[in-house]
XYZ file of C-alpha atoms in Angstrom:
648
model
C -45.366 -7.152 176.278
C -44.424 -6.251 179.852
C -40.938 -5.101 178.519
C -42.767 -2.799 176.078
C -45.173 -1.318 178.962
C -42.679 -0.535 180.843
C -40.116 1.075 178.306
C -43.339 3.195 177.369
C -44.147 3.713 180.606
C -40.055 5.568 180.990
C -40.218 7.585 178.388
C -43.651 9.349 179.456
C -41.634 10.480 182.665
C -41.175 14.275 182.422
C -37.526 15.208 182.486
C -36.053 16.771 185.315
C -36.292 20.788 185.384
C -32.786 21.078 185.713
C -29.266 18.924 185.843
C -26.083 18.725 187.810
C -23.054 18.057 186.427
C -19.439 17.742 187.723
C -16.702 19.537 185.884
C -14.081 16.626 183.947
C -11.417 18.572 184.677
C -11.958 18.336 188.779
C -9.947 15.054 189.826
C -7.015 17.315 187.721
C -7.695 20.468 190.005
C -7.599 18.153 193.499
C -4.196 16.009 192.198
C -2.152 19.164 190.746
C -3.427 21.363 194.098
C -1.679 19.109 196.441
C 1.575 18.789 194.111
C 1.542 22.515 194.225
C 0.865 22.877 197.758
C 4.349 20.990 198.327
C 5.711 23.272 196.157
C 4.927 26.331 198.015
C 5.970 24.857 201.643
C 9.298 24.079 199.608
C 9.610 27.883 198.738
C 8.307 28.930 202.201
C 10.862 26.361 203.630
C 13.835 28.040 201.136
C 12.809 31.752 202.042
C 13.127 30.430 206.017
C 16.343 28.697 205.375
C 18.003 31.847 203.334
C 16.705 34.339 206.361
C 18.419 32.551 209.171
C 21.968 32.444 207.233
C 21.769 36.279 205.797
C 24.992 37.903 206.543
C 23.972 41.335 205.487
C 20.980 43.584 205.986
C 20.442 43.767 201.899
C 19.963 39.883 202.134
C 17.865 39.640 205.442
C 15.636 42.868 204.417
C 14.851 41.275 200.998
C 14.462 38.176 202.335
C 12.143 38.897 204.601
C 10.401 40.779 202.188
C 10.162 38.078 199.244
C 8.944 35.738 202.252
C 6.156 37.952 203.005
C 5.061 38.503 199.530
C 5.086 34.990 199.170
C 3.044 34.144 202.241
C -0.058 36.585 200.898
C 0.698 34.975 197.588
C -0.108 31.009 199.620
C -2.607 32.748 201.521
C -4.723 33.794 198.056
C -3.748 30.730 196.466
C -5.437 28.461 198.802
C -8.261 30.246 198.951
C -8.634 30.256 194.880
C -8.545 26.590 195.522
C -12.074 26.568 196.935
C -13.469 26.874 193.115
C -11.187 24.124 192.127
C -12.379 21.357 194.214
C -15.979 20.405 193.174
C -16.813 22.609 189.969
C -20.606 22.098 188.491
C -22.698 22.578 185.320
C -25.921 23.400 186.138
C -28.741 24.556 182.660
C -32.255 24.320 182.576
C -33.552 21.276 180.171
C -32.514 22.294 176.906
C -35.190 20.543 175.501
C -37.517 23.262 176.282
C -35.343 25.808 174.535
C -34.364 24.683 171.239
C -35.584 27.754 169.259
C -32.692 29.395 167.768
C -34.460 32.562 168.135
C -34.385 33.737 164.437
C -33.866 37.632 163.812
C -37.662 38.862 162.864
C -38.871 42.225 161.650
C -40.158 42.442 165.056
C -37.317 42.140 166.886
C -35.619 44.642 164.440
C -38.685 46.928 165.632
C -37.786 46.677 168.903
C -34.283 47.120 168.542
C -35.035 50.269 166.758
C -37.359 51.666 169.824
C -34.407 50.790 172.253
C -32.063 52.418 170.162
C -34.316 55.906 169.568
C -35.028 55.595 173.535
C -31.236 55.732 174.246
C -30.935 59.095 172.292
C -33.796 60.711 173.741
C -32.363 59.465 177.002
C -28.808 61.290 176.026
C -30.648 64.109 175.146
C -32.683 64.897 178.492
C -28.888 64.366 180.371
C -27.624 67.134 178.196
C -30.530 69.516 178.632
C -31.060 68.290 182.091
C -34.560 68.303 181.721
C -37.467 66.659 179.789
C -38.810 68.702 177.108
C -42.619 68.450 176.323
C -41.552 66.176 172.725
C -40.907 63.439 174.887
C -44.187 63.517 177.024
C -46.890 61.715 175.383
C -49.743 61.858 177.906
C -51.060 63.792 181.060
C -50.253 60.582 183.040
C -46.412 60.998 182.223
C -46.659 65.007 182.344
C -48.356 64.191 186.143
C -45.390 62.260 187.221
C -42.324 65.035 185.712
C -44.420 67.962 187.198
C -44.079 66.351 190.674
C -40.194 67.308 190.190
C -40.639 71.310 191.559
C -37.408 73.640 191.898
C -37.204 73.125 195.625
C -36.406 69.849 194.624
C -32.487 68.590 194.157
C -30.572 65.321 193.665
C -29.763 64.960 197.712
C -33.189 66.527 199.174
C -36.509 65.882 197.794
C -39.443 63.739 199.145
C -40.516 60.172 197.932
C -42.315 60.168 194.144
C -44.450 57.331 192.970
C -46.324 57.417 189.611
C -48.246 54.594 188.146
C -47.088 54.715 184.623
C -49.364 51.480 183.321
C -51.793 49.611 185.607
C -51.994 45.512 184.588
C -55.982 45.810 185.447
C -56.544 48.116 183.237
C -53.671 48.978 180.458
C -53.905 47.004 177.032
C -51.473 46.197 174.020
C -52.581 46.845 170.478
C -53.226 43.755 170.360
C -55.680 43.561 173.359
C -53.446 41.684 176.049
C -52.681 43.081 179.585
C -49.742 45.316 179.631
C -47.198 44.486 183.151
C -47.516 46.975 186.320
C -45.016 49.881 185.317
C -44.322 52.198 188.403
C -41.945 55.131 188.326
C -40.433 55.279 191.873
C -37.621 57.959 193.054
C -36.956 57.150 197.035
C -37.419 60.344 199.235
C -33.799 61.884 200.119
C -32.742 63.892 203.243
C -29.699 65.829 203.693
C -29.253 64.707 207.075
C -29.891 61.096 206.381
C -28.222 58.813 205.051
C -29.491 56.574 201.531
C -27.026 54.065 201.771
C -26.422 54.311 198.228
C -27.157 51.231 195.686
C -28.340 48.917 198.535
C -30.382 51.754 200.037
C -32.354 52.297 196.545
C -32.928 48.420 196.340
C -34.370 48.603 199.853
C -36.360 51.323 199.270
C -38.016 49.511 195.698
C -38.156 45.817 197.975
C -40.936 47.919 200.229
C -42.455 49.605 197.550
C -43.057 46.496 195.435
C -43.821 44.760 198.431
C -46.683 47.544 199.454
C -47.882 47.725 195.603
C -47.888 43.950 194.639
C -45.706 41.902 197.140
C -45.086 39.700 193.950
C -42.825 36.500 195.132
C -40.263 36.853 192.860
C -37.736 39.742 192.351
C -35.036 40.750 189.602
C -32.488 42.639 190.298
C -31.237 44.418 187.174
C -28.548 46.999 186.979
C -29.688 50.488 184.842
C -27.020 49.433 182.298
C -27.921 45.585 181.449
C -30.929 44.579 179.107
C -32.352 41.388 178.682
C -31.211 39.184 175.553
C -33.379 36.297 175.691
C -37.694 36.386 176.514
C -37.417 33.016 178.343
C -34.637 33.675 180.791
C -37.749 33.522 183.148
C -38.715 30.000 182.247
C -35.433 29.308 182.888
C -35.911 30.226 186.249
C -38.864 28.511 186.669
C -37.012 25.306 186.231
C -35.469 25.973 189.261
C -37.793 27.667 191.496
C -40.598 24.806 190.685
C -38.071 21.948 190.483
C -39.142 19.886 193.616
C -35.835 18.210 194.162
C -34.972 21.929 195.111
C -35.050 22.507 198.727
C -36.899 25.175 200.466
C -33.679 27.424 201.391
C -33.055 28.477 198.021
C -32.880 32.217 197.685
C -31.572 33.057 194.273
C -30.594 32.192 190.585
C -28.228 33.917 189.017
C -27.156 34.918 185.517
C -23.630 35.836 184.382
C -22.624 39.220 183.849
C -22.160 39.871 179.884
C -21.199 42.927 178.509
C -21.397 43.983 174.684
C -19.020 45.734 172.909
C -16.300 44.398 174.163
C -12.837 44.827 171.819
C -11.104 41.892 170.283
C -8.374 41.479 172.472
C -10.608 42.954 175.861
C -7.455 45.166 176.981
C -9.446 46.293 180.259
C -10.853 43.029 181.171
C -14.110 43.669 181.079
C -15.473 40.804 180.887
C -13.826 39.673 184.610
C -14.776 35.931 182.922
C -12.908 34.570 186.461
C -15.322 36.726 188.405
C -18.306 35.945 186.634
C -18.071 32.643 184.723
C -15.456 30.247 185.823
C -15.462 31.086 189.939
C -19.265 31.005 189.370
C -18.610 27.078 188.203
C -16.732 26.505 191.402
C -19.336 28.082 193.396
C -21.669 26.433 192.439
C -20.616 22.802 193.867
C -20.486 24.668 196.869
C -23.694 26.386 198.742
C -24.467 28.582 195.078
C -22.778 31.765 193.167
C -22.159 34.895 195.107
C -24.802 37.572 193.985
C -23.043 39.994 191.091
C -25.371 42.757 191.837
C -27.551 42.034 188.707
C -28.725 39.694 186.441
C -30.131 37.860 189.939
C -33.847 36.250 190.330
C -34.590 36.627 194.258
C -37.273 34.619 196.476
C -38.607 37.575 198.356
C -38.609 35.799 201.458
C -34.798 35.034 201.046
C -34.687 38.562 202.288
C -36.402 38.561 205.706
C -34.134 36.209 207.816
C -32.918 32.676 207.611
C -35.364 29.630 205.493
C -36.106 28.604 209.550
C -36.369 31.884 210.883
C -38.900 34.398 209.783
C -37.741 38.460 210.294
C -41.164 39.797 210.466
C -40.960 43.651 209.251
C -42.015 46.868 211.175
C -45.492 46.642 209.549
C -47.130 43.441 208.472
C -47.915 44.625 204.836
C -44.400 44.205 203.979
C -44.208 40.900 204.994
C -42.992 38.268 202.138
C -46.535 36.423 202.608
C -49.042 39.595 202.505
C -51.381 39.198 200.447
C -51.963 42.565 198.608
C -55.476 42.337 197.749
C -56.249 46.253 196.610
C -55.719 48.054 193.098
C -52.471 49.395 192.860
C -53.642 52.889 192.242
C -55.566 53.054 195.904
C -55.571 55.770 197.937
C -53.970 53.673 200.574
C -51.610 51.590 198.434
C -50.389 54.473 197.368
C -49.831 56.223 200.775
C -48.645 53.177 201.834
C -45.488 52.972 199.086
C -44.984 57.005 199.346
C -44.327 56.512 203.357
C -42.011 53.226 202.653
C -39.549 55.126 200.176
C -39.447 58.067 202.521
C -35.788 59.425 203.526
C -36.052 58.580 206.900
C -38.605 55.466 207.027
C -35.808 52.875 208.031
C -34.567 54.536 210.913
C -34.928 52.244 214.045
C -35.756 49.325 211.720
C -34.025 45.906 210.918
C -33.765 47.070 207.135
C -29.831 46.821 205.716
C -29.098 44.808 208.914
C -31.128 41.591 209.152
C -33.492 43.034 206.546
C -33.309 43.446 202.602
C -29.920 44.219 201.289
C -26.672 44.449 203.479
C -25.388 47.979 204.407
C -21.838 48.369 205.361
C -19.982 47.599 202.431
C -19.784 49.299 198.910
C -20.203 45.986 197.177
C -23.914 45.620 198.457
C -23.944 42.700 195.968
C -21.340 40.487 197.209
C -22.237 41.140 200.704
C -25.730 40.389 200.803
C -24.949 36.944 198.850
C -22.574 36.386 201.236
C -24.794 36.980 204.261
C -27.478 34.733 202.755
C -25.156 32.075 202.852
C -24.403 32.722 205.878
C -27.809 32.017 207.240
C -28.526 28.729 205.480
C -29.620 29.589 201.922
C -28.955 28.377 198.492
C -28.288 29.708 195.024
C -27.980 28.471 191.290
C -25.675 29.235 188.765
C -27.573 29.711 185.013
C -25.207 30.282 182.223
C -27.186 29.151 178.973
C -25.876 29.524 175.596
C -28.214 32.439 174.313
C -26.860 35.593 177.561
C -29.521 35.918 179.180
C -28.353 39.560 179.611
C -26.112 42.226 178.068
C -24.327 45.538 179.923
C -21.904 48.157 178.979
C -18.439 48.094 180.108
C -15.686 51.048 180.762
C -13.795 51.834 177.342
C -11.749 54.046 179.339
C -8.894 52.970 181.679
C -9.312 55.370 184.728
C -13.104 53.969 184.263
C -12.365 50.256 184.792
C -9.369 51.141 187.382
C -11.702 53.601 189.640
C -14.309 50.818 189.030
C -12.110 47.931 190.575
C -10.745 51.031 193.207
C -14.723 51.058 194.632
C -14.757 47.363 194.181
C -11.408 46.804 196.692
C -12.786 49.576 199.427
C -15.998 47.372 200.008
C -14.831 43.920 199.556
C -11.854 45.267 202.443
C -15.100 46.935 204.504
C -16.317 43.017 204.504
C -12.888 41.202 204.882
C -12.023 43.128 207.971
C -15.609 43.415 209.759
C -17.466 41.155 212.110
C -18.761 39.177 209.208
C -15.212 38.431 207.354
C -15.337 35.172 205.500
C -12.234 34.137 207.188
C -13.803 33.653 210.034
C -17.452 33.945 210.246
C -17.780 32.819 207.016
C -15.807 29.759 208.118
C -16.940 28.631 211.173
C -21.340 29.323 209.652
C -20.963 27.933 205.832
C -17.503 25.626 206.567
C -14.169 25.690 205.246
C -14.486 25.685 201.353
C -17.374 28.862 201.113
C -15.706 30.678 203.681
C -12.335 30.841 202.252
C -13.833 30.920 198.966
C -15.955 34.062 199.969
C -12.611 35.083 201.228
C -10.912 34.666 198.197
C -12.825 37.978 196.925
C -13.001 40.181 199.650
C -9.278 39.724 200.433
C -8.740 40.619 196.158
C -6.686 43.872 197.368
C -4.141 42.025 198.933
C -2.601 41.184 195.833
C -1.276 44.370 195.824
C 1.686 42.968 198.479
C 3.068 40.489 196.110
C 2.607 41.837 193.164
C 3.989 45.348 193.812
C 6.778 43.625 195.582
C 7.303 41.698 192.584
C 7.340 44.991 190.398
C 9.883 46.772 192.195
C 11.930 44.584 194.366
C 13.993 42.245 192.042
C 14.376 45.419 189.567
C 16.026 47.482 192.073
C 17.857 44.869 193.259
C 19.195 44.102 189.566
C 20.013 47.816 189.463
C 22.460 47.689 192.308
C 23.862 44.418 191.198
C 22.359 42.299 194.094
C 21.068 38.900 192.949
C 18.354 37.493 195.585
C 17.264 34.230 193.438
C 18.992 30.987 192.490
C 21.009 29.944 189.866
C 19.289 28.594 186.804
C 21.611 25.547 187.331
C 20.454 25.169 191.338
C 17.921 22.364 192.043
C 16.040 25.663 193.305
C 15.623 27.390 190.399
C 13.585 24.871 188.927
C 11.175 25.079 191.841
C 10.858 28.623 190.903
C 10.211 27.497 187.388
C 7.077 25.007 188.239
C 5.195 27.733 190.550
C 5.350 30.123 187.498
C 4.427 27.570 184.582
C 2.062 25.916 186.871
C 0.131 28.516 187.607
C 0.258 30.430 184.826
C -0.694 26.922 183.043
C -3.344 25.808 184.820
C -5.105 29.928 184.372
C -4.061 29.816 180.914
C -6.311 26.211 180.399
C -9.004 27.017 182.759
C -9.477 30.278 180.604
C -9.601 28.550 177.428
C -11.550 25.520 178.702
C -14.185 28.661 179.369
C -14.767 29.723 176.311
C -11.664 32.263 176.388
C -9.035 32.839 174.053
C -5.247 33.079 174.295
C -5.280 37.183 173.486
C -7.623 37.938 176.278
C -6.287 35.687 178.778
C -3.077 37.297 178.276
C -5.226 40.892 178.155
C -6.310 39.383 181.648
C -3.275 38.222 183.554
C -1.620 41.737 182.677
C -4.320 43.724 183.768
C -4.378 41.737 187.089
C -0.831 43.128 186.878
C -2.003 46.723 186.628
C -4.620 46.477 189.051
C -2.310 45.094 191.506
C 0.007 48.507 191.581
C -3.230 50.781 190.691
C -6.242 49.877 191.991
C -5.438 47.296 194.941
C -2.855 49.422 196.179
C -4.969 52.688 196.355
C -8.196 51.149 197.393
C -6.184 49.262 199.851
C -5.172 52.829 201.129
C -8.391 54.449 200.617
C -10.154 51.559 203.302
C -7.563 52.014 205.645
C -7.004 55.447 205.856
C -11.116 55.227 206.568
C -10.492 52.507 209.106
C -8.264 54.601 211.268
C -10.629 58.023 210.645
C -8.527 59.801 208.850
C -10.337 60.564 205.450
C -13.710 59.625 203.881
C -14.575 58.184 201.077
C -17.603 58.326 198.558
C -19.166 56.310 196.048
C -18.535 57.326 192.374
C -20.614 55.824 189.624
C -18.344 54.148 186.715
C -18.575 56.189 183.968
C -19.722 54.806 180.378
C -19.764 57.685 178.778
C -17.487 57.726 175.279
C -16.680 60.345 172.798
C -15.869 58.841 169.213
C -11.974 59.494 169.029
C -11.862 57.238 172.476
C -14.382 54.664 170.747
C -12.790 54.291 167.893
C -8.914 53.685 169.981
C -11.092 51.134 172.734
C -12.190 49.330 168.925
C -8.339 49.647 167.508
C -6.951 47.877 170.850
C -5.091 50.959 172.308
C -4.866 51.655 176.210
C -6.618 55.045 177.004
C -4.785 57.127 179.308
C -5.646 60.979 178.474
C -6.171 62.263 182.198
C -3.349 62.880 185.028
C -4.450 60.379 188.148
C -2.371 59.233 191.073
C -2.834 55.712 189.839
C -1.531 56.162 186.144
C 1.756 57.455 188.314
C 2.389 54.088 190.192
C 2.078 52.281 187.237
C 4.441 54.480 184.879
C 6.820 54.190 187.369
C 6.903 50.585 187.267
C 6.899 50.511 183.798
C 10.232 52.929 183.847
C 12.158 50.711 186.336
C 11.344 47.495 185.087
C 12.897 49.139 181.914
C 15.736 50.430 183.009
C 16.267 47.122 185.185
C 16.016 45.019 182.264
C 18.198 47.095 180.123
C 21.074 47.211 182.767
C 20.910 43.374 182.826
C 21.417 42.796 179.060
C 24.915 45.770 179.567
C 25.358 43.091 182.341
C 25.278 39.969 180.345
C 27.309 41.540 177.692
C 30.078 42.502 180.018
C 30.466 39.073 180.583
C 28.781 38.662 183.991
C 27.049 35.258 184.525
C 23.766 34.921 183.103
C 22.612 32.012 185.355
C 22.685 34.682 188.225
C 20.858 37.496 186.795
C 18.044 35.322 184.893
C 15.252 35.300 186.977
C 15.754 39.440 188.111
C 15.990 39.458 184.262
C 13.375 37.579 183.249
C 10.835 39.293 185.761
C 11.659 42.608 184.457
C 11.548 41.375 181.105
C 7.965 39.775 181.542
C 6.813 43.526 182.978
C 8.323 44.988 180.144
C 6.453 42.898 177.785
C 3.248 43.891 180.000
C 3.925 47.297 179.852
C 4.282 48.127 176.559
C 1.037 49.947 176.075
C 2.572 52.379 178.859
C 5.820 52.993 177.056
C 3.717 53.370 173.651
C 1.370 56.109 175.374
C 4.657 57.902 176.723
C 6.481 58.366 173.732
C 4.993 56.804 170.364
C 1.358 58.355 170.591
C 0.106 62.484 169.727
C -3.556 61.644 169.976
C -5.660 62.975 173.138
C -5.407 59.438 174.935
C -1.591 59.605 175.193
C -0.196 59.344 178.600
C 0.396 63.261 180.294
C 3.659 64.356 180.053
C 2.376 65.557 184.354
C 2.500 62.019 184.374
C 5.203 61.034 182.662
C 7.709 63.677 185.319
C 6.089 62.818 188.260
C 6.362 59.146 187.481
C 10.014 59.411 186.448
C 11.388 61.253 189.578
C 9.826 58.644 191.915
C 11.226 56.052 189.927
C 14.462 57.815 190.535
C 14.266 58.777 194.011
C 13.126 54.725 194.907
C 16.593 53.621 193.238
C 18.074 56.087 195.307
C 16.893 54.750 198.386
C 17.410 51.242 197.455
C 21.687 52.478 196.366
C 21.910 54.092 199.963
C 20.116 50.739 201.360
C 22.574 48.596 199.250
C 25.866 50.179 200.146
C-alpha cells in the first residue's frame, strides 16, 4: 500500500519546464581534438624544421609563408574547439506541445492576408508613397499625414501613432486586440543613429515609456513567426525555477524559407546558427543572432548584481507604467525618448541597451552580456519557431558576409576582443569561442594562401610538399580527411545533407578570397583613417529570370564587383595549374612529387566550376561579365609573372 502511495505520489510531480542534455557525440569531439592537436604541432614542427635548412629564397619565402597560413589555420582551429567540448540539447517539455498543428481554413486565411499585405507592401516601395486604397481609417490617415515634404529619410523628427490600444480595441470576436504602435525614431543630419542598434535603442525607451512590459522580442523586418506557442516555449524557461536570476535571453535559430535544394549560397549558415549554437550552449548560452531572441528587459541595464539606473526613472526595467498609453504625457514622454539627439551624454549603446561600435550589434551585445555575468538558452524545437528570407543573389550573400567581417573585426580588435577580455571575464572556452567568430575574416590568410600559393608554385615547377611515399605526406593526409570528416559528420548529424555540406565547405572557400579578404581590407583601411565605410542593407529583392536560376541551382553573377575578380582569378590559375600538372605527369615527371600541388588545384577546380560555367557555357543575364572575365585574367597573369621572376 505504501509502495502504491508513493509511486502515485511520483507521477503527480509536474515535469520539469525544460531539460539538459549532453551531446553523444562529445567524449568523440574531446579524444579526436587532442589526436589532432598532435597533428598540427607535427606540421608546425615540419614547417620549422624545412625553414631552418632552405637553401634558396623560393624555399624559405614559401616556407615561411605555408607556416604562417598554417599558424592562423591552429589559431581558428582551437578556437572552433570551444563548441566541441561540452555540446547540449536543451527543448521545452514536449509534452506540452504535441499538436501537430494541422493546416485549417484559418490558417489558409491568414496566409492569404500575409500574402496580399506583401504586395501592397511592394506596391507603396514602387510608388514611394501610400495611396488612399490602402488607408482604411482616420487613425491610419493621422499617422501617414504626420510624414510632410520637409521630411526625408536622414532628417525628420520622432513619429509615434497608436495604431490599436489593448484597453480599448476588440476582435470580431470580442477579445482584446495587443498594443500596436507605429514608431519612426527622430533623425538628425548632424547626429549620428547608430544604425540597427540605434533603432532597437530607440524602440527599448519607447516601449519602456508606453508599457515597460518585462519581456522583449527582437525580430528582424524579414522573419515571421511559424509557430503561436513559441512564447510558451519561452515561458518554460523564464518561469523554470531551477533557472537562475542572471538569465538574459532565449534564443531561436535563424530559418530561412526558400532555400534551393542544394543551398549554393549557404544560406542557411547551419554552423552559425544550429550546430555552434549546440556548443554554446554547454557553455554560458548562444550568442544573440540579431533576431528570433526573447530578452529580460533588465538584462539590458547592467550586470544581474549591478543595476544601470537610466537618465530618467521611467525607463527603468522596474517602472511601473500605470497611465493609458494614449496620455498626453505617455505620449510626450515616448516622442522625447526616440528623438535624434536624446542619447547624447547618456549611458545608452555603452553600458545601456544595445552595444554601439560594431556593425554586428547582435553578436556584440550577446557578447557583452556575457561578459557581465548573464545567461542564455538555446531553443531549437521541431516546428521553426521562425522563418526569414535569404539572398538568391551572390553579390547579396557576399556583401552580406563583407558587413558581417567589418564588425565582427571592429570587436576582435577593440578593448572588448574575446581574446582577451572575453578570456580573462567569461574564462577560456567562451572567450575563445566568442573569438572564434569575430576573428571569421582571418580565414582569408590560409585560405587565399592555399588558392594561389601551391598553384603558382606548380606553374614554375617548384614542389613545396612531400612525397606521397614520405611518412609526411600522410600527416598531410589526416589533417585534410580529419577535418573535412569530422565537418562532413557534424553536418549530417545536424540534420544536413551531403549536397549542402559540400554547397557549404565551398562557399567557405569563396568567402575566404571574396568577402574575408575585402572586409578584412575595408576594417583596416578604417582602422588606420584612411576610408569610411557604411552600412548597406542586404538586398532580397528578385526578379523572376534570377528566381527561377537560384530554384535551378545556378550561381548568379550578372554584375561587375571587385570581389567576383579575386575569385575568377583563382578559378583561372587553379586551372591552368592543374592542367600544367597532368602535361607534367604525362611527360613522365614523378607523380608522387606533384600530387598534393595537384590535388589542391584539382579540389579548387572542382569548387569552381560554377565560375568556369558562368565564363564560358552561360548567355543568360546572370553570366559572369566579360569586364570581369579581362580584368580577372590579366591579374592572374601578371601574379604568375611575379611568382617566374621570384622563382628564377
Amino acid at each position: 500500500m505504501e509502495g502504491r502511495l508513493k509511486g502515485q505520489a511520483a507521477t503527480n510531480v509536474a515535469p520539469p519546464l525544460h531539460t539538459v542534455k549532453p551531446l553523444p557525440r562529445t567524449i568523440f569531439n574531446r579524444v579526436f581534438a587532442a589526436i589532432y592537436a598532435l597533428a598540427i604541432l607535427t606540421l608546425l614542427y615540419y614547417h620549422a624544421k624545412t625553414l631552418i635548412y632552405s637553401t634558396t629564397l623560393v624555399s624559405f619565402s614559401t616556407t615561411l609563408a605555408l607556416l604562417f597560413s598554417d599558424l592562423v589555420l591552429a589559431f581558428m582551429w582551437v578556437n572552433t574547439q570551444t563548441f566541441r567540448m561540452c555540446p547540449v540539447y536543451q527543448r521545452s517539455p514536449e509534452a506540452l506541445f504535441e499538436s501537430n498543428h494541422p493546416c485549417t481554413s484559418e490558417s489558409e486565411k491568414i496566409k492569404m492576408m500575409y500574402e496580399s499585405m506583401k504586395d501592397k507592401v511592394g506596391h507603396v516601395l514602387e510608388r514611394g508613397k501610400v495611396g488612399d486604397q490602402y488607408i482604411t481609417s482616420d487613425h491610419e490617415r493621422e499617422a501617414f499625414n504626420k510624414w510632410s515634404n520637409n521630411f526625408t529619410r536622414q532628417d525628420h523628427p520622432a513619429v509615434i501613432q497608436v495604431l490599436l490600444d489593448a484597453s480599448k480595441d476588440k476582435d470580431i470576436d470580442g477579445y482584446s486586440m495587443p498594443n500596436l504602435i507605429y514608431i519612426s525614431r527622430g533623425k538628425g543630419k548632424a547626429s549620428p543613429h547608430h544604425f540597427k542598434a540605434g533603432a532597437l535603442n530607440a524602440l527599448l525607451r519607447v516601449s519602456g515609456s508606453m508599457t515597460n512590459a518585462p519581456m522583449i522580442l527582437s525580430l528582424d523586418c524579414d522573419f515571421r513567426s511559424n509557430d503561436p506557442q513559441t512564447p510558451l516555449r519561452v515561458l518554460c524557461y523564464l518561469c523554470d525555477p531551477a533557472i537562475s536570476p542572471d538569465f538574459a535571453y532565449v534564443q531561436f535559430p535563424q530559418l530561412f524559407q526558400g532555400i534551393n535544394k542544394s543551398d549554393i549560397y549557404n544560406a542557411e549558415y547551419k554552423r552559425l546558427f544550429q550546430i555552434n549554437m549546440l556548443g554554446f550552449d554547454g557553455l554560458s548560452g548562444p550568442n544573440h543572432v540579431g533576431t528570433g531572441g526573447f530578452f529580460r528587459r533588465r538584462s539590458f541595464f547592467g550586470s544581474p548584481s549591478r543595476l544601470i539606473s537610466p537618465e530618467i526613472p521611467e525607463l527603468a526595467p522596474d517602472y511601473v507604467v500605470d497611465k493609458p498609453i494614449q496620455s498626453h504625457s505617455i505620449l510626450s514622454l515616448a516622442h522625447r525618448v526616440a528623438n535624434c539627439n536624446y542619447e547624447n551624454q547618456t549611458d545608452w549603446g555603452s553600458k545601456i541597451g544595445f552595444r554601439y561600435g560594431s556593425l554586428v550589434e547582435d553578436y556584440y551585445t550577446g557578447f557583452r552580456m556575457h561578459c557581465e555575468g548573464w545567461k542564455s538558452s538555446f531553443c531549437n524545437p521541431d516546428r521553426p519557431a521562425f522563418f526569414g528570407d535569404v539572398p538568391t543573389s551572390l553579390i547579396g550573400a557576399l556583401d552580406q558576409q563583407k558587413r558581417w567581417s567589418v564588425g565582427l573585426l571592429e570587436v576582435g580588435f577593440s578593448k572588448y576582443s574575446p581574446a582577451t577580455y572575453g578570456v580573462r571575464t567569461r574564462g577560456p572556452l567562451m572567450g575563445l569561442a566568442y573569438a572564434q567568430v569575430a576573428f571569421w575574416p582571418l580565414w582569408s590568410i590560409p585560405i587565399t594562401a592555399y588558392a594561389f600559393l601551391p598553384q603558382l608554385a606548380l606553374l614554375n615547377k617548384v614542389y613545396i610538399f612531400p612525397k606521397v611515399s614520405e611518412p609526411w605526406f600522410f600527416l598531410y593526409a589526416f589533417l585534410f580527411l580529419g577535418a573535412y570528416g569530422q565537418d562532413c559528420l557534424e553536418f549530417i548529424l545536424a540534420g544536413g545533407t551531403i549536397q549542402r555540406w559540400w554547397s557549404d565547405q565551398r562557399f567557405w572557400i569563396i568567402r575566404g578570397i571574396t568577402s574575408y579578404v575585402f572586409g578584412s581590407m575595408e576594417f583596416f583601411l578604417k582602422f588606420l583613417g584612411i576610408s569610411a565605410f557604411g552600412f548597406t542593407v542586404t538586398s532580397k529583392a528578385v526578379d523572376a529570370e534570377q528566381s527561377k536560376r537560384y530554384e535551378q541551382g545556378i550561381f548568379e553573377f550578372g554584375v561587375h564587383s571587385p570581389m567576383f575578380v579575386t575569385l575568377t582569378m583563382a578559378a583561372i590559375i587553379n586551372l591552368i595549374s592543374f592542367s600544367q600538372g597532368l602535361v607534367e605527369v604525362c611527360r613522365g615527371n614523378d607523380l608522387e612529387g606533384l600530387f598534393v600541388q595537384m590535388f589542391i588545384s584539382g579540389f579548387a577546380v572542382v569548387n569552381c566550376w560554377p565560375i568556369y560555367e558562368a565564363i564560358a557555357l552561360r548567355n543568360d543575364n546572370g553570366k559572369m561579365p566579360i569586364k570581369t572575365t579581362i580584368m580577372a585574367t590579366l591579374l592572374a597573369g601578371a601574379f604568375y609573372a611575379a611568382a617566374s621572376f621570384i622563382c628564377r
